[in-house]
mmCIF file of C-alpha atoms in Angstrom:
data_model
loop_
_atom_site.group_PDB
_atom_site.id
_atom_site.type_symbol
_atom_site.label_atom_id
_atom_site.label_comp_id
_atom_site.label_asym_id
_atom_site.label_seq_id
_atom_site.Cartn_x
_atom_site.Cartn_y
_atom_site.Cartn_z
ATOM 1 C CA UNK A 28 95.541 149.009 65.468
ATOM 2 C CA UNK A 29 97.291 151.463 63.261
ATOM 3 C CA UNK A 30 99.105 150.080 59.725
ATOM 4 C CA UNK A 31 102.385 150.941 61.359
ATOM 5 C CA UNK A 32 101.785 149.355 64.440
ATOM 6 C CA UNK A 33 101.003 146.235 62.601
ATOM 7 C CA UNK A 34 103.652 146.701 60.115
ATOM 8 C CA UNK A 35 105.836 146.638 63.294
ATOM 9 C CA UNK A 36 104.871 143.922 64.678
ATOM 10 C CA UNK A 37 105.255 141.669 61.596
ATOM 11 C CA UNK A 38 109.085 143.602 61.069
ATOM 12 C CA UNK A 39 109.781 141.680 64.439
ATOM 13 C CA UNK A 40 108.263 138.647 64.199
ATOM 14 C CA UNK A 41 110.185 137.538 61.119
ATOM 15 C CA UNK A 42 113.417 139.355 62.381
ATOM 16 C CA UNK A 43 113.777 138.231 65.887
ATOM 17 C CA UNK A 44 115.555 135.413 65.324
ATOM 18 C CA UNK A 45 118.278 137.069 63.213
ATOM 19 C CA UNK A 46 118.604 139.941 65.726
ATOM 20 C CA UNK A 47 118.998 137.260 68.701
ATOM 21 C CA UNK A 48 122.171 135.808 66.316
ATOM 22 C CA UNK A 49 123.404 139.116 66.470
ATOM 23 C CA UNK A 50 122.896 139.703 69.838
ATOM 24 C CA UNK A 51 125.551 137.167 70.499
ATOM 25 C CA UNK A 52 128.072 138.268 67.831
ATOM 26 C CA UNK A 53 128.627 141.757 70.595
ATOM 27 C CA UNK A 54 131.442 142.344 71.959
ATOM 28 C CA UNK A 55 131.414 144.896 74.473
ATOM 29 C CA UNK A 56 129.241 143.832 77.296
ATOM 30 C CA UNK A 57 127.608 147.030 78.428
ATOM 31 C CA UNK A 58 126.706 147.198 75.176
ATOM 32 C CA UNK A 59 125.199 143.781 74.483
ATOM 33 C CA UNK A 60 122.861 144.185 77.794
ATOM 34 C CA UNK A 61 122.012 147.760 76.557
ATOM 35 C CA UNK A 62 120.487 145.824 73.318
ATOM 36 C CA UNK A 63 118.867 142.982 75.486
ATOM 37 C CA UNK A 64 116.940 145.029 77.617
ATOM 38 C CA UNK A 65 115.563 146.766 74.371
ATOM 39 C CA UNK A 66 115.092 143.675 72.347
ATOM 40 C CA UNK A 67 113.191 142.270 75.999
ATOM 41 C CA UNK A 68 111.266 145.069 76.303
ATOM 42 C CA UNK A 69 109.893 145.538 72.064
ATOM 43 C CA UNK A 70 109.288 141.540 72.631
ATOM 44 C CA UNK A 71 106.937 142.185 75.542
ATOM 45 C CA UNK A 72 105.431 145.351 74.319
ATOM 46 C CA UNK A 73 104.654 143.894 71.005
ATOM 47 C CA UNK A 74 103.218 140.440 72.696
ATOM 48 C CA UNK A 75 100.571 143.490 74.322
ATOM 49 C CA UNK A 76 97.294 144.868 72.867
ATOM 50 C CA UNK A 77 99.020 147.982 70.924
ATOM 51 C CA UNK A 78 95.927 150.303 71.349
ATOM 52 C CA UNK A 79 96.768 151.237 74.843
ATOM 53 C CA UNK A 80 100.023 152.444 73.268
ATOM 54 C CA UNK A 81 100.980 155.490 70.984
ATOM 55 C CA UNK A 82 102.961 154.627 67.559
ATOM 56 C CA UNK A 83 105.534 157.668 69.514
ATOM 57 C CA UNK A 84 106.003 155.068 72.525
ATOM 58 C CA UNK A 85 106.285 152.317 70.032
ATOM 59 C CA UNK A 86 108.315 153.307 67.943
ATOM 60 C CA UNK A 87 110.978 154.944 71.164
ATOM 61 C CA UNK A 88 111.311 151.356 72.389
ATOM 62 C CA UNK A 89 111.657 149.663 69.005
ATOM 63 C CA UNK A 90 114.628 152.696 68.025
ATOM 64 C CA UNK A 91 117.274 151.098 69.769
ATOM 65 C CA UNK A 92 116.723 147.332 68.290
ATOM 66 C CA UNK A 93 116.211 148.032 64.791
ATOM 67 C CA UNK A 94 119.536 150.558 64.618
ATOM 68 C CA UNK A 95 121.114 147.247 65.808
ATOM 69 C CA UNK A 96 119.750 145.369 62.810
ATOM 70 C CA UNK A 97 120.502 148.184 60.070
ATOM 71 C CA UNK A 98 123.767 148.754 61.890
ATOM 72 C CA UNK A 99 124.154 144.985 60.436
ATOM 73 C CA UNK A 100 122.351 145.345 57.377
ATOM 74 C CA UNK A 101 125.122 148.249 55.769
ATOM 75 C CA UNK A 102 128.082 146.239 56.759
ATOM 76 C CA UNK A 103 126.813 143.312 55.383
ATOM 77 C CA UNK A 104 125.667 145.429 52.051
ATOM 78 C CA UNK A 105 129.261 146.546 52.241
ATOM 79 C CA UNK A 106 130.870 143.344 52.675
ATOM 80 C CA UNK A 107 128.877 141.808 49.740
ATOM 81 C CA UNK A 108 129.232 144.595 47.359
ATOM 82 C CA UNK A 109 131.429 143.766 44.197
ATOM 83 C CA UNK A 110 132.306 145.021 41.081
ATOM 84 C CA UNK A 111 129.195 144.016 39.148
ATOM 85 C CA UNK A 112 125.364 142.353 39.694
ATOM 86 C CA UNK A 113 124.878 139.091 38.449
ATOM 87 C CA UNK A 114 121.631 138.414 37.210
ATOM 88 C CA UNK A 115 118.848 138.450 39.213
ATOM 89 C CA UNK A 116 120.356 139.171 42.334
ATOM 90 C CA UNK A 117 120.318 143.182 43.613
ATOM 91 C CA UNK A 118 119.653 143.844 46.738
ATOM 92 C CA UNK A 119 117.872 146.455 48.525
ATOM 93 C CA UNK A 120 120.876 149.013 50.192
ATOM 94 C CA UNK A 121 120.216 150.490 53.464
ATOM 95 C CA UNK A 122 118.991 153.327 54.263
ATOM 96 C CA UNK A 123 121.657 155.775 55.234
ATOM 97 C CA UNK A 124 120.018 156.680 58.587
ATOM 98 C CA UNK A 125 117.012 156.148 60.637
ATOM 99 C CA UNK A 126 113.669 156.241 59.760
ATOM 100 C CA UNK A 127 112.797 159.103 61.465
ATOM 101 C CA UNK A 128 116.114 161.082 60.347
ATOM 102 C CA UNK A 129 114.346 163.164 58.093
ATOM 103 C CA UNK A 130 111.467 164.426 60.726
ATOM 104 C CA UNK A 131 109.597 166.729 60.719
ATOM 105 C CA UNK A 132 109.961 167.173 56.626
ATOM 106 C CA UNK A 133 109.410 163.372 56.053
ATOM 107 C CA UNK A 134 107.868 161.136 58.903
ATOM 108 C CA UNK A 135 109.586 157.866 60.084
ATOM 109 C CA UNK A 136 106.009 155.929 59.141
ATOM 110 C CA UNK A 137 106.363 157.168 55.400
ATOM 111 C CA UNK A 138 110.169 156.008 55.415
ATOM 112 C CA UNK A 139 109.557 152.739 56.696
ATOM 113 C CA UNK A 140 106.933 152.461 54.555
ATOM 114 C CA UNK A 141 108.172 153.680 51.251
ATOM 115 C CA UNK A 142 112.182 151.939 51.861
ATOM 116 C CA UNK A 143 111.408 148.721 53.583
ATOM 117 C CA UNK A 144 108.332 147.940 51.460
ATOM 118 C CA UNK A 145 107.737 150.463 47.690
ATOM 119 C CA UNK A 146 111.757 150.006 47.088
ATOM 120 C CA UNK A 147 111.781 146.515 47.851
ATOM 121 C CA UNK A 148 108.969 145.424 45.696
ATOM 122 C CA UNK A 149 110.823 147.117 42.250
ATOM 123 C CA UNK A 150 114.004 145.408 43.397
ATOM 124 C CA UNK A 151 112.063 141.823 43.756
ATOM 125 C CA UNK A 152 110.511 143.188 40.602
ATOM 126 C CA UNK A 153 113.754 143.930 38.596
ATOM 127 C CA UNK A 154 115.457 140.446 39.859
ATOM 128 C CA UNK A 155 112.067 138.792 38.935
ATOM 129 C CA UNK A 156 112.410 140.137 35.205
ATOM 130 C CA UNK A 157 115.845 139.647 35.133
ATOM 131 C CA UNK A 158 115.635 135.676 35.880
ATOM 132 C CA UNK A 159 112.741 135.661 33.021
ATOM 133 C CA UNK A 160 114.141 137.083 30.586
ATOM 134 C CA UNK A 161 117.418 135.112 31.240
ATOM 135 C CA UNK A 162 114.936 131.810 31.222
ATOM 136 C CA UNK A 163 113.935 132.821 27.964
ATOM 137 C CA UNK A 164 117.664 133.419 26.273
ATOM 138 C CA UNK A 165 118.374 129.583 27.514
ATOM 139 C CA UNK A 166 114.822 128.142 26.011
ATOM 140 C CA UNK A 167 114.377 130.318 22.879
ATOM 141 C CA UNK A 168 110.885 130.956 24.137
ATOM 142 C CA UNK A 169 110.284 134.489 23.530
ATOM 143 C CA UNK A 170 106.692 134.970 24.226
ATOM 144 C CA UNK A 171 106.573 137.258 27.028
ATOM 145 C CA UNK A 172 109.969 138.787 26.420
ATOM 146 C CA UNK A 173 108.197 142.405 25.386
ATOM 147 C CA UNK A 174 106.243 141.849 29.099
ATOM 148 C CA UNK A 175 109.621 141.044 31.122
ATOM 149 C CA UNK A 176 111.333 143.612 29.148
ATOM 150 C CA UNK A 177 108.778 146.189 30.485
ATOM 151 C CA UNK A 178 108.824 144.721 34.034
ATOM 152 C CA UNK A 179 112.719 145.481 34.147
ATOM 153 C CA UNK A 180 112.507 149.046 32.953
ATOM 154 C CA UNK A 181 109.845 149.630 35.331
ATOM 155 C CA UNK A 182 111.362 148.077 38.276
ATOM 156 C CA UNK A 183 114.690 148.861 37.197
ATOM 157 C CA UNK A 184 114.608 152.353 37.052
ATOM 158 C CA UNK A 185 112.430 152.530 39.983
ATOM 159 C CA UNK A 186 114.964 150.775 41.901
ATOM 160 C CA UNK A 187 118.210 152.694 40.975
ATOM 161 C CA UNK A 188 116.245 156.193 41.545
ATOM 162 C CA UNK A 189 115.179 155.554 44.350
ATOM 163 C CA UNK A 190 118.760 154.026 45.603
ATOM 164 C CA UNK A 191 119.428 158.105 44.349
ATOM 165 C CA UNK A 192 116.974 159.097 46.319
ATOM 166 C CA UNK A 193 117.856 158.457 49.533
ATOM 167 C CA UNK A 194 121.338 159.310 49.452
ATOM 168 C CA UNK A 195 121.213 162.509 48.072
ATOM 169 C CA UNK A 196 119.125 163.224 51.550
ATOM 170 C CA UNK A 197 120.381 163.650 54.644
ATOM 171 C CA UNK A 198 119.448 165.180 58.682
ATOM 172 C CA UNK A 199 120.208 168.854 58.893
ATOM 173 C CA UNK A 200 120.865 169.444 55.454
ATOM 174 C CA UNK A 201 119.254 171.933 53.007
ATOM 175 C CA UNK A 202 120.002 175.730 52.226
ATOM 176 C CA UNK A 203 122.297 175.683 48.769
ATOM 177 C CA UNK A 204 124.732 174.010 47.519
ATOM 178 C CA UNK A 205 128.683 175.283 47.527
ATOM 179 C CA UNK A 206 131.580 175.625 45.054
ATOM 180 C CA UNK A 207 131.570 173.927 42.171
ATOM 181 C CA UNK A 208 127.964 172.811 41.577
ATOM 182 C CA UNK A 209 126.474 176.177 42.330
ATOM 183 C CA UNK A 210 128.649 177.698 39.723
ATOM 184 C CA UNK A 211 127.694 175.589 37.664
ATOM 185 C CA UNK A 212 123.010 175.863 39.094
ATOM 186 C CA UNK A 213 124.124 179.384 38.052
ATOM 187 C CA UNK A 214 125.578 179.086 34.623
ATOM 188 C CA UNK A 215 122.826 176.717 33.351
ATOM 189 C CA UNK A 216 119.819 178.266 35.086
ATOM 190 C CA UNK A 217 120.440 182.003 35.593
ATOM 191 C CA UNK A 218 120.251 181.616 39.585
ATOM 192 C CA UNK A 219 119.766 178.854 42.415
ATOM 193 C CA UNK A 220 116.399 180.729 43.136
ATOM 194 C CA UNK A 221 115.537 179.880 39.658
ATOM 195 C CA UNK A 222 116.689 176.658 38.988
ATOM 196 C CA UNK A 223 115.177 175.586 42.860
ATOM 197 C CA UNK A 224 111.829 177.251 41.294
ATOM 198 C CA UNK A 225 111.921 175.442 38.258
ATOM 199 C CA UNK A 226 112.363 172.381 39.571
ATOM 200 C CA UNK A 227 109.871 172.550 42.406
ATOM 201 C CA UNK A 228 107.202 173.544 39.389
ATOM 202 C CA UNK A 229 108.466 170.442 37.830
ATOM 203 C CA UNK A 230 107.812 168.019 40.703
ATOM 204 C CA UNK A 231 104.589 169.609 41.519
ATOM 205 C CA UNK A 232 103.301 169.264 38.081
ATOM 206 C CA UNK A 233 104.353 165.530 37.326
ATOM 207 C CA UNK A 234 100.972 163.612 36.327
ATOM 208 C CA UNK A 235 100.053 160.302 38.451
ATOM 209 C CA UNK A 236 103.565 159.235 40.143
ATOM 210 C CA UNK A 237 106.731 160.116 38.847
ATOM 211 C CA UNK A 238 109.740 161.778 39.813
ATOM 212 C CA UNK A 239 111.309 165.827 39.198
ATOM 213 C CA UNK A 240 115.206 165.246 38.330
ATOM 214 C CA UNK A 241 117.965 167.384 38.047
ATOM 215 C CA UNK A 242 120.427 165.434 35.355
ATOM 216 C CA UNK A 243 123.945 165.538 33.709
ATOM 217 C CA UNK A 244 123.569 165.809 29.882
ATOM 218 C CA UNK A 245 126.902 164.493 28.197
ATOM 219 C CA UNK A 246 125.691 165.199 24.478
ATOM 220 C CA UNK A 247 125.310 168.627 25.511
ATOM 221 C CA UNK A 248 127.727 169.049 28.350
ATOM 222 C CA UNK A 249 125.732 171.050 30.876
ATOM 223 C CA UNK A 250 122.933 169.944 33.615
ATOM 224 C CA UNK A 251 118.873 170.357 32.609
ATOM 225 C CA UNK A 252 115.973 169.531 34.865
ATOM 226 C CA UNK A 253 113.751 166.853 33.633
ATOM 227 C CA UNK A 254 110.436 164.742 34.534
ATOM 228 C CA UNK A 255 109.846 161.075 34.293
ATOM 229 C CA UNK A 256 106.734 159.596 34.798
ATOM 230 C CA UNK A 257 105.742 156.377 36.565
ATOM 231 C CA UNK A 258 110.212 155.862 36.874
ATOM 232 C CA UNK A 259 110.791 155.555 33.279
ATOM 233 C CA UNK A 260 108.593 157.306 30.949
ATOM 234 C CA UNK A 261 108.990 160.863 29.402
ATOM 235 C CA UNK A 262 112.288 161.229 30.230
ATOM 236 C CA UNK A 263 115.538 161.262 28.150
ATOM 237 C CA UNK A 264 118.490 158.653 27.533
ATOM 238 C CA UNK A 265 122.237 159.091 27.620
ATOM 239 C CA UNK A 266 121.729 161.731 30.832
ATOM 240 C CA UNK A 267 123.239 160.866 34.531
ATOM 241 C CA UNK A 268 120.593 161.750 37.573
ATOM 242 C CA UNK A 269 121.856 163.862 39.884
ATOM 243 C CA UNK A 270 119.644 165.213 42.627
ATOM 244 C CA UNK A 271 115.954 163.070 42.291
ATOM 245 C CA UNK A 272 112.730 163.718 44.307
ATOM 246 C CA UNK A 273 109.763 160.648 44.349
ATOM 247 C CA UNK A 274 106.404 162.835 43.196
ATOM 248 C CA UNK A 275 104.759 159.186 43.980
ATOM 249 C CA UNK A 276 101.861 159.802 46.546
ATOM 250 C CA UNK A 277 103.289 157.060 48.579
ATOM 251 C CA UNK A 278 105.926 159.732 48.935
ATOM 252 C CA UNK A 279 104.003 162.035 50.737
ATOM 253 C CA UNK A 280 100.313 160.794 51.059
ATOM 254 C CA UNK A 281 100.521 159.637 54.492
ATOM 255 C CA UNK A 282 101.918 163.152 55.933
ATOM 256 C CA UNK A 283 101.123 165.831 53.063
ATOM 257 C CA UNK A 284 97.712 164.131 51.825
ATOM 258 C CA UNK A 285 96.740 165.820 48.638
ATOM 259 C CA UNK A 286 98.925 168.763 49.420
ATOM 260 C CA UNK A 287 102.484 167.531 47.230
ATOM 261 C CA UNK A 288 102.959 170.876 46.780
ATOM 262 C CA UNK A 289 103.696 171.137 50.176
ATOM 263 C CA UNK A 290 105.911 168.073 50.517
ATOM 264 C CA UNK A 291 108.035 169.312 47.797
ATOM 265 C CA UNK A 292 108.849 172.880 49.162
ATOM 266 C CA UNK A 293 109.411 171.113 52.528
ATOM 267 C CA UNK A 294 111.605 168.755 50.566
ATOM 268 C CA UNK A 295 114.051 171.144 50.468
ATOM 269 C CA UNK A 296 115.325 171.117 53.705
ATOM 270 C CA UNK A 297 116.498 167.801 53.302
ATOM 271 C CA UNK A 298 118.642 167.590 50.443
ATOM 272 C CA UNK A 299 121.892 166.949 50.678
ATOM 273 C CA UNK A 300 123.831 168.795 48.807
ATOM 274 C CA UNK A 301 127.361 167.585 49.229
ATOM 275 C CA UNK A 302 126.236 164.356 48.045
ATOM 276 C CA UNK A 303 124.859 166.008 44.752
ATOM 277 C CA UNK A 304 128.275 167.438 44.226
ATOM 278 C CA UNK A 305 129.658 164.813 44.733
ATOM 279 C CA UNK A 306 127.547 163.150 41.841
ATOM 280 C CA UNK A 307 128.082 166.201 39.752
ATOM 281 C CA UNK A 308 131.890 166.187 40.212
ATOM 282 C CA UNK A 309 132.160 162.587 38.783
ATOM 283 C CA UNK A 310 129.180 163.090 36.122
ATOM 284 C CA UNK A 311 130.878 165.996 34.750
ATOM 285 C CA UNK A 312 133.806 164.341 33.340
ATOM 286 C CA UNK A 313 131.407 162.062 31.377
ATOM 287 C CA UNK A 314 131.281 163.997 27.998
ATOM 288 C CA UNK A 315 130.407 162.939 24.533
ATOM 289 C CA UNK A 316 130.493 164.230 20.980
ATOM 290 C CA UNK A 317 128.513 167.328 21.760
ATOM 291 C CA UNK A 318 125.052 167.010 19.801
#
């Protein structure tokens, strides 16, 4: 049995009793029987040896239950959000489609994979280090405050990247960006062509995981392109991410293999650029002392 097959599988199991609560909460009947027949059906494929099916046929049954449950999942991420975190409590946000939006540039199994599972482990991580390092403010026991603090910049940044990350890629997007923000590609690096060569050089060419990053620069009031390493290393402060691409292999690996190259030019024809504007239109206005 494939990994995604049995990462399926255990999605459902602890989920099925949520998604039968929210069976009940539809309104519209045609609907709601629509959604039981799927639900019945993933229940009975799933309770079947999976090797006599293809993770294609799998995954085509399983579609229609799990948009029910993210459906859910962003209106409840809405309907929670407020106006700050309080320690130790973010929360993974939804993705801002299905997992196999992005196909054939990014496969559903690598979404799943890399949103559901790599994104929440930094934000268990981050709310983990957060708690600690509170623990240690109320005890006065400062031991392993230079190991949580570590643990939060890791997880942290990991976290709100990759929050970046998938909003800033849509279905049927690529090609350039308009107005504004291509003014602006063109004042800073000569052309699109060479800022969208620059930057693919830079993704390609991150050592071990890490990320390429196109950034706001306040201090010196224009955008640059930058590397970080692992989420948070080699990278600068006091700059706003705009358009980010994961260089981790669990990025790519399952698809690409060895070949990131590859994944990043293909990367390309999923960003989405109105989103970056709309980043850069906001960032913009952020300016300091220029230094």
């Amino acid at each position: 049995m494939s990994s995604y097959s049995l990462e399926i599988r255990k999605w459902f199991e602890e989920n099925k009793e949520y998604l039968k609560k929210e069976l009940e909460l539809i309104d519209n009947q045609r609907e709601k029987e629509e959604y039981e027949k799927s639900y019945n059906q993933v229940e009975t494929l799933l309770g079947t040896d999976l090797n006599y099916y293809s993770e294609h046929h799998i995954y085509q049954l399983l579609s229609k239950v799990y948009n029910l449950y993210e459906r859910n999942q962003r209106e409840l991420y809405e309907k929670h959000r407020q106006s700050y975190v309080s320690i130790g409590n973010h929360r993974l946000p939804p993705l801002p489609y299905n997992y196999d939006a992005l196909e054939p540039y990014i496969a559903k199994e690598i979404m799943y994979l890399h949103h559901d599972k790599h994104h929440q482990s930094y934000v268990d991580g981050l709310n983990k280090a957060e708690k600690k390092m509170q623990e240690a403010r109320q005890t006065g026991d400062y031991d392993l405050i230079k190991h949580w603090e570590r643990e939060a910049a890791f997880n942290g940044a990991g976290h709100y990247l990759h929050s970046i990350f998938w909003e800033i890629m849509a279905p049927h997007a690529g090609g350039k960006p308009r107005g504004e923000l291509l003014q602006a590609i063109e004042r800073d690096f000569g052309s699109f062509d060479q800022f969208k060569a620059h930057f693919t050089h830079a993704a390609d060419q991150v050592e071990g995981g890490g990320w390429a990053m196109l950034i706001w620069a306040p201090r010196s009031g224009r955008m640059e392109i930058l590397q970080a390493e692992k989420h948070q290393n080699l990278s600068q402060q006091d700059m706003i991410p705009l358009l980010v691409l994961d260089v981790w292999e669990h990025a790519y690996y399952l698809q690409y293999l060895n070949e990131k190259k590859d994944y990043v030019d293909q990367w390309w024809n999923v960003v989405n650029w109105p989103a970056v504007s709309d980043r850069y239109s906001k960032a913009k206005n952020l300016r300091w002392s220029l230094a």
